[in-house]
Short mmCIF file of C-alpha atoms in Angstrom, two decimals:
data_model
loop_
_atom_site.label_atom_id
_atom_site.label_comp_id
_atom_site.label_asym_id
_atom_site.label_seq_id
_atom_site.Cartn_x
_atom_site.Cartn_y
_atom_site.Cartn_z
CA MET A 1 -57.82 16.68 25.89
CA GLU A 2 -54.64 16.78 25.58
CA LYS A 3 -52.98 13.48 23.72
CA SER A 4 -49.98 12.10 25.72
CA ILE A 5 -47.08 11.80 23.91
CA GLU A 6 -46.87 8.75 24.15
CA ASP A 7 -50.17 8.71 22.15
CA LEU A 8 -48.73 10.67 19.70
CA TRP A 9 -45.77 8.84 18.99
CA LYS A 10 -47.93 5.40 18.65
CA GLU A 11 -50.33 6.98 16.32
CA GLY A 12 -47.24 8.66 14.41
CA PHE A 13 -45.92 4.98 13.91
CA LYS A 14 -48.61 3.20 13.15
CA ASN A 15 -47.33 1.40 10.07
CA PRO A 16 -43.38 1.73 10.78
CA GLU A 17 -42.36 -0.45 7.90
CA LYS A 18 -44.05 2.06 5.41
CA LEU A 19 -41.43 4.67 6.44
CA ALA A 20 -39.70 6.83 4.30
CA THR A 21 -35.94 6.33 3.89
CA PRO A 22 -33.28 7.91 1.76
CA LYS A 23 -31.36 5.99 -0.85
CA VAL A 24 -28.39 4.35 1.05
CA ASP A 25 -25.56 4.42 -1.48
CA GLU A 26 -24.14 1.18 -1.21
CA ASP A 27 -21.07 1.93 -2.84
CA PHE A 28 -19.98 4.20 -0.39
CA TYR A 29 -16.09 4.17 -0.74
CA ARG A 30 -16.56 5.25 -4.41
CA GLN A 31 -18.64 8.37 -3.65
CA LYS A 32 -16.16 9.23 -0.55
CA SER A 33 -13.43 9.12 -3.24
CA MET A 34 -14.71 11.19 -5.58
CA LEU A 35 -16.00 13.89 -3.12
CA ILE A 36 -12.35 14.01 -1.38
CA THR A 37 -10.39 14.10 -4.43
CA GLU A 38 -12.96 16.51 -6.28
CA GLY A 39 -12.23 18.65 -2.96
CA MET A 40 -8.54 18.64 -3.42
CA ARG A 41 -8.63 19.43 -6.64
CA LYS A 42 -11.02 22.45 -6.47
CA THR A 43 -8.54 23.63 -3.47
CA GLN A 44 -5.21 23.17 -5.92
CA LYS A 45 -7.40 25.13 -8.95
CA TRP A 46 -7.82 27.82 -6.78
CA ASP A 47 -4.44 27.76 -5.26
CA THR A 48 -3.18 27.58 -8.65
CA TYR A 49 -5.38 30.43 -10.29
CA LEU A 50 -4.26 32.92 -7.63
CA ALA A 51 -0.88 33.18 -9.16
CA LEU A 52 -2.61 35.12 -11.95
CA PRO A 53 -4.04 38.06 -9.96
CA LEU A 54 -0.58 37.81 -8.21
CA ALA A 55 0.87 38.45 -11.26
CA VAL A 56 -0.87 41.33 -12.30
CA VAL A 57 -0.58 42.61 -8.53
CA PHE A 58 3.48 42.74 -8.78
CA GLN A 59 3.70 43.56 -12.39
CA VAL A 60 1.29 46.70 -11.73
CA ALA A 61 2.42 47.57 -8.10
CA PHE A 62 6.19 47.50 -9.15
CA ALA A 63 5.87 49.01 -12.34
CA HIS A 64 3.71 51.93 -11.16
CA TYR A 65 5.54 52.79 -7.77
CA TYR A 66 9.43 51.60 -8.65
CA THR A 67 10.72 49.42 -11.97
CA TRP A 68 8.97 47.84 -14.76
CA TRP A 69 11.97 45.15 -14.68
CA LEU A 70 11.28 43.69 -11.18
CA GLY A 71 7.64 43.83 -11.80
CA THR A 72 7.92 41.95 -15.30
CA TYR A 73 10.18 39.47 -13.22
CA THR A 74 8.17 38.78 -10.57
CA ALA A 75 5.12 38.59 -12.66
CA ALA A 76 6.80 36.46 -14.86
CA LEU A 77 7.67 34.05 -11.89
CA MET A 78 4.28 34.02 -10.89
CA LEU A 79 3.21 33.04 -14.20
CA LEU A 80 6.12 30.21 -14.11
CA LEU A 81 4.22 28.89 -11.14
CA PHE A 82 0.78 29.02 -12.42
CA PHE A 83 1.61 27.08 -15.46
CA ALA A 84 3.34 24.23 -13.53
CA GLY A 85 0.23 24.05 -11.23
CA TYR A 86 -2.34 24.26 -14.30
CA ARG A 87 0.01 21.26 -15.97
CA HIS A 88 -0.86 19.42 -12.91
CA ILE A 89 -4.47 19.66 -12.79
CA LYS A 90 -4.72 19.19 -16.13
CA LYS A 91 -2.96 15.79 -15.77
CA GLN A 92 -5.09 14.63 -12.87
CA LYS A 93 -7.89 12.32 -13.87
CA PRO A 94 -11.30 11.60 -12.82
CA LEU A 95 -11.99 8.00 -11.49
CA ALA A 96 -13.28 5.94 -14.06
CA VAL A 97 -16.90 4.71 -13.82
CA GLY A 98 -16.72 1.23 -12.63
CA GLY A 99 -12.86 1.59 -11.83
CA ASP A 100 -11.17 0.23 -9.05
CA VAL A 101 -11.52 2.72 -6.21
CA TYR A 102 -8.83 1.33 -3.60
CA HIS A 103 -5.97 1.71 -6.62
CA TYR A 104 -7.11 5.09 -8.03
CA LEU A 105 -6.85 6.65 -4.44
CA ILE A 106 -3.29 4.97 -3.81
CA GLN A 107 -2.35 6.48 -7.20
CA TYR A 108 -3.62 9.55 -6.50
CA ARG A 109 -2.15 10.09 -3.02
CA ASN A 110 1.16 9.25 -4.40
CA LYS A 111 0.57 11.61 -7.48
CA LEU A 112 -0.18 14.15 -4.81
CA LYS A 113 2.78 13.37 -2.65
CA ARG A 114 5.37 13.54 -5.68
CA PHE A 115 3.58 16.80 -6.54
CA ILE A 116 4.08 18.09 -2.71
CA ARG A 117 7.78 17.16 -3.01
CA ARG A 118 8.32 18.84 -6.37
CA TRP A 119 6.12 22.13 -4.89
CA THR A 120 9.15 22.02 -2.11
CA VAL A 121 11.61 22.05 -4.46
CA TYR A 122 10.31 24.67 -6.11
CA MET A 123 9.70 27.04 -3.48
CA ALA A 124 13.32 26.04 -1.94
CA ILE A 125 14.75 27.47 -5.47
CA GLY A 126 12.20 29.98 -5.92
CA THR A 127 12.07 31.84 -2.81
CA PRO A 128 15.41 33.50 -3.23
CA VAL A 129 15.07 33.46 -6.75
CA PHE A 130 12.18 35.78 -6.16
CA VAL A 131 13.07 37.76 -3.01
CA LEU A 132 17.21 38.45 -4.03
CA PRO A 133 16.01 40.42 -7.07
CA THR A 134 13.93 42.51 -5.20
CA TYR A 135 16.06 42.84 -2.17
CA TYR A 136 19.05 43.94 -4.99
CA PHE A 137 16.89 46.62 -6.24
CA PHE A 138 15.69 48.01 -3.27
CA PHE A 139 19.61 47.84 -1.73
CA PHE A 140 21.57 49.11 -4.86
CA GLU A 141 19.03 50.88 -6.75
CA TRP A 142 16.29 52.16 -4.48
CA SER A 143 18.70 53.25 -2.14
CA ASP A 144 22.15 53.16 -1.11
CA LYS A 145 22.56 50.90 1.23
CA GLY A 146 24.03 47.64 -0.65
CA PRO A 147 26.89 49.29 -1.56
CA LYS A 148 27.66 50.60 1.66
CA ILE A 149 27.47 47.40 2.94
CA LEU A 150 29.64 45.79 0.10
CA GLU A 151 32.34 47.84 0.89
CA LYS A 152 31.77 47.48 4.61
CA LEU A 153 32.00 43.84 4.04
CA GLY A 154 34.01 43.09 1.64
CA PRO A 155 33.51 41.00 -1.60
CA THR A 156 34.30 37.44 -0.47
CA SER A 157 32.36 38.21 3.14
CA PHE A 158 29.41 39.98 0.93
CA ALA A 159 29.31 36.93 -1.32
CA PHE A 160 29.25 34.75 1.48
CA PHE A 161 26.41 37.45 3.39
CA VAL A 162 23.82 37.04 0.37
CA VAL A 163 24.56 33.14 0.13
CA GLY A 164 23.22 32.97 3.69
CA VAL A 165 20.91 35.16 2.70
CA ALA A 166 19.48 33.42 0.02
CA ILE A 167 19.80 29.42 2.18
CA LEU A 168 17.84 31.45 4.82
CA LEU A 169 15.03 32.18 2.60
CA SER A 170 15.13 28.85 0.55
CA VAL A 171 14.39 27.24 4.34
CA PHE A 172 11.84 29.94 4.48
CA GLY A 173 10.13 29.32 1.46
CA THR A 174 10.20 25.55 2.17
CA ILE A 175 8.41 26.26 5.59
CA ALA A 176 6.13 28.41 4.46
CA TYR A 177 5.30 26.13 1.88
CA ARG A 178 4.78 23.21 4.30
CA LEU A 179 2.46 25.00 6.68
CA SER A 180 0.23 26.11 3.62
CA VAL A 181 -0.20 22.60 2.22
CA LEU A 182 -1.29 21.55 6.10
CA ALA A 183 -3.46 24.54 6.35
CA LEU A 184 -5.51 23.67 2.77
CA TYR A 185 -4.72 20.35 2.26
CA GLY A 186 -4.14 18.88 5.66
CA GLY A 187 -7.77 17.99 6.47
CA LYS A 188 -7.98 16.36 3.20
CA LEU A 189 -5.16 14.40 2.88
CA ARG A 190 -6.25 12.93 6.68
CA LYS A 191 -9.71 12.07 4.59
CA LEU A 192 -7.84 10.26 1.60
CA ASN A 193 -5.33 8.44 4.27
CA GLN A 194 -8.66 7.37 6.40
CA ALA A 195 -10.42 6.03 3.31
CA ILE A 196 -7.60 4.22 2.01
CA ALA A 197 -6.89 2.85 5.35
CA ASP A 198 -10.73 2.21 5.36
CA MET A 199 -10.85 -0.07 2.56
CA GLU A 200 -7.36 -1.78 3.41
CA GLY A 201 -8.67 -2.76 6.92
CA LEU A 202 -12.15 -4.41 4.97
CA ALA A 203 -9.90 -6.25 2.82
CA LYS A 204 -8.21 -7.54 5.08
CA GLU A 205 -11.22 -8.93 6.53
CA MET B 1 -21.35 -2.11 1.98
CA SER B 2 -23.48 -5.08 0.44
CA GLY B 3 -26.71 -4.89 -0.83
CA ASP B 4 -27.40 -8.17 1.11
CA PHE B 5 -26.25 -6.73 4.11
CA TYR B 6 -28.49 -3.49 4.05
CA HIS B 7 -31.29 -5.83 3.13
CA THR B 8 -30.97 -8.43 5.76
CA TYR B 9 -29.43 -6.46 8.86
CA ILE B 10 -30.31 -3.06 8.42
CA ALA B 11 -33.82 -2.84 6.14
CA PRO B 12 -35.51 -5.08 9.60
CA HIS B 13 -34.67 -1.81 11.78
CA LYS B 14 -35.10 1.10 8.98
CA GLY B 15 -37.70 2.42 11.74
CA ILE B 16 -35.16 2.55 14.50
CA LEU B 17 -32.77 4.70 12.26
CA VAL B 18 -35.29 6.88 10.88
CA LYS B 19 -36.84 7.99 14.29
CA ILE B 20 -33.04 8.43 16.16
CA CYS B 21 -31.70 10.16 13.12
CA ARG B 22 -34.82 12.31 12.32
CA ALA B 23 -34.43 13.43 15.95
CA TYR B 24 -30.73 14.67 15.24
CA THR B 25 -31.00 16.53 12.21
CA HIS B 26 -32.65 19.80 11.31
CA SER B 27 -32.85 19.38 7.46
CA GLN B 28 -33.11 16.83 4.84
CA ALA B 29 -29.53 16.82 3.78
CA ASP B 30 -28.37 16.05 7.37
CA PHE B 31 -31.09 13.75 7.63
CA GLU B 32 -29.82 11.52 4.94
CA ASP B 33 -25.94 11.91 5.86
CA TYR B 34 -26.73 10.87 8.93
CA PHE B 35 -28.74 8.03 7.67
CA GLN B 36 -26.04 6.71 5.48
CA GLU B 37 -22.95 7.15 7.83
CA VAL B 38 -25.09 5.25 10.53
CA CYS B 39 -25.63 2.37 7.75
CA LEU B 40 -21.87 2.54 6.69
CA GLN B 41 -20.82 2.62 10.80
CA LEU B 42 -23.48 -0.59 10.90
CA TRP B 43 -21.65 -2.65 8.38
CA LYS B 44 -18.49 -1.37 9.36
CA SER B 45 -18.89 -2.75 13.16
CA ARG B 46 -20.60 -5.78 12.21
CA GLU B 47 -17.70 -7.93 13.34
CA ALA B 48 -17.63 -5.94 16.41
CA PHE B 49 -20.99 -6.93 17.43
CA GLN B 50 -20.71 -10.47 19.53
CA GLU B 51 -24.26 -11.59 20.06
CA ARG B 52 -24.17 -10.18 23.65
CA SER B 53 -27.57 -8.71 22.92
CA ALA B 54 -30.19 -8.42 20.45
CA TRP B 55 -29.25 -7.16 16.93
CA SER B 56 -31.74 -4.35 17.50
CA THR B 57 -30.13 -3.44 20.68
CA TRP B 58 -26.68 -3.12 19.15
CA VAL B 59 -28.48 -1.11 15.93
CA TYR B 60 -29.84 1.47 18.62
CA ARG B 61 -26.58 1.93 19.99
CA VAL B 62 -24.39 2.23 17.14
CA THR B 63 -27.35 4.40 15.47
CA LEU B 64 -27.31 6.62 18.65
CA ASN B 65 -23.27 6.76 19.12
CA VAL B 66 -23.17 8.05 15.44
CA CYS B 67 -25.71 10.55 15.58
CA LEU B 68 -24.24 11.86 18.93
CA SER B 69 -20.79 12.01 16.97
CA LEU B 70 -22.00 13.55 14.49
CA GLN B 71 -24.32 15.98 15.88
CA ARG B 72 -20.80 17.01 18.18
CA LYS B 73 -18.60 17.45 15.04
CA SER B 74 -21.20 19.88 13.32
CA LYS B 75 -22.06 22.13 16.28
CA LYS B 76 -24.91 23.50 14.40
CA GLU B 77 -27.38 23.81 17.08
CA PRO B 78 -30.20 26.00 16.01
CA ALA B 79 -31.36 28.52 18.50
CA THR B 80 -34.32 27.07 20.38
CA ALA B 81 -36.98 29.44 19.42
CA GLU B 82 -35.80 28.64 16.06
CA LEU B 83 -37.77 24.96 15.55
CA LEU B 84 -41.32 25.81 16.30
CA PRO B 85 -42.99 25.29 13.77
CA ASP B 86 -40.62 26.45 10.66
CA ASP B 87 -38.78 23.10 11.32
CA LEU B 88 -41.93 21.25 9.96
CA THR B 89 -40.86 22.17 6.52
CA THR B 90 -37.21 21.38 6.32
CA HIS B 91 -37.63 17.47 5.89
CA SER B 92 -39.09 15.92 2.65
CA TYR B 93 -39.34 12.77 4.44
CA ALA B 94 -41.66 14.47 7.17
CA PHE B 95 -44.03 11.80 8.27
CA GLN B 96 -47.27 13.65 7.15
CA ASN B 97 -48.27 13.97 10.70
CA GLU B 98 -48.29 17.36 12.17
CA GLU B 99 -48.72 16.04 15.97
CA LEU B 100 -45.53 13.77 15.52
CA GLU B 101 -43.87 16.53 13.63
CA LEU B 102 -44.30 19.17 16.55
CA LEU B 103 -43.60 16.27 18.72
CA TYR B 104 -40.23 16.00 16.91
CA ALA B 105 -39.89 19.78 16.79
CA ALA B 106 -39.95 19.61 20.70
CA ILE B 107 -37.48 16.70 20.96
CA ARG B 108 -34.73 18.40 18.95
CA GLN B 109 -34.91 21.46 21.68
CA LEU B 110 -34.10 18.63 24.37
CA LYS B 111 -29.96 17.87 25.14
CA GLU B 112 -28.51 15.27 23.05
CA VAL B 113 -28.74 12.36 25.71
CA ASP B 114 -31.97 13.30 27.14
CA ARG B 115 -33.30 12.98 23.16
CA ALA B 116 -31.67 9.38 23.41
CA LEU B 117 -33.88 8.58 26.23
CA ILE B 118 -36.89 10.08 25.31
CA LEU B 119 -36.46 8.10 22.06
CA LEU B 120 -35.80 5.01 23.45
CA TYR B 121 -38.33 5.03 26.01
CA LEU B 122 -41.49 6.02 23.29
CA ASP B 123 -39.75 3.18 21.75
CA GLU B 124 -41.03 1.37 24.57
CA LYS B 125 -37.65 0.00 26.03
CA SER B 126 -37.54 -0.89 29.72
CA HIS B 127 -35.40 1.31 32.04
CA ALA B 128 -33.12 -1.59 31.87
CA GLU B 129 -33.24 -1.93 28.43
CA ILE B 130 -32.24 2.05 27.99
CA ALA B 131 -29.63 1.54 30.52
CA GLU B 132 -28.16 -1.08 28.47
CA ILE B 133 -27.99 0.75 25.19
CA LEU B 134 -26.82 4.08 26.75
CA GLY B 135 -24.41 2.13 28.75
CA THR B 136 -25.41 4.41 31.82
CA ASN B 137 -26.93 3.00 35.10
CA PRO B 138 -30.61 2.13 35.08
CA ASN B 139 -31.71 3.50 38.74
CA ASN B 140 -31.70 7.51 37.62
CA ILE B 141 -33.58 6.83 34.52
CA GLY B 142 -37.12 6.82 36.13
CA VAL B 143 -36.50 10.20 37.64
CA ARG B 144 -34.69 11.62 34.19
CA LEU B 145 -37.63 10.59 32.36
CA LEU B 146 -40.14 12.29 34.26
CA ARG B 147 -38.51 15.50 34.11
CA ILE B 148 -37.77 15.00 30.21
CA LYS B 149 -41.45 14.50 29.66
CA GLU B 150 -42.57 17.46 32.03
CA ARG B 151 -40.09 19.61 29.67
CA LEU B 152 -41.77 18.18 26.60
CA LYS B 153 -45.08 19.10 27.79
CA LYS B 154 -44.09 22.67 28.57
CA LEU B 155 -42.70 22.47 24.85
CA LEU B 156 -45.92 21.33 23.57
CA ASP B 157 -48.42 22.93 25.73
CA GLY B 158 -51.08 24.30 23.61
CA LYS B 159 -49.80 23.51 20.73
CA ILE B 160 -51.26 19.85 20.22
CA ASN B 161 -54.97 19.03 20.87
#
């Protein structure tokens, strides 16, 4: 005769006090903080190191298809971004054993905010610095469209036009960077803020 | 979370936590995560417990809520056919009781809320208590339990002696 599910359950839990339970981590926020900051560090590392293959691609592609100086120029900019990011990663200190988790997270968040602000400026300046010489090459060296536009607009209007394009590129660079931050770090930043808010809430109890 | 809180308030009810977390997870790693999260939420919600019900009722409610919410977040429901009997080997916290493991594997194939209902029923909660823990009306619990038991019988048909 088949056993009833009730009998199966009762027999299975004859000694519930002997049940094996996983070890509960009583220092939950330390673990959580380490996971969040480690995850953030990995993303930053990935994000930073991406500049290296990009530098190679730009160097090879521009040098091969167009001109060596444009390749070297764009590759040099990529390397600058890489070294700036690398410096930031190297400066990060892991959470010390026995250290104060709350203050570590606050410091970490402040540093991260400073990093994002600084990189927003880099992107605002860097995008026109990166793109304008490329435009120069394509409009003045690769084709004769540039001189025609210059002739049509005159030097003053052309200068305003270039400044306008630079501003637009700067805005575009800023927005693109902010969106990439949101995509790459948004979830982790929310977790970081949540962990800090939880710890603040618990401290008030 | 302090060790005192765990030993005073959670350890006496660890059976509830294990039974429920096991029913909502398919691997040891998930089980450990769910268990940890339930303990944390019990600790965080201790102020919200207003002694209107027994602490054990509160433990059931928090455990089920955490499991259901984690389950919805992960959305990693395996296909029904995959669970029996391979599922038995995924937990290193297995109960060393094959029949119980089969019952668990069958319970895991039920809908989320049905799982909660049958777990509470098997833990000998009355319809009124089940309704209180789940925050539902006690009237149709009996009928629903009958259907769930029928489904479980079908799933276990021929697998249990």
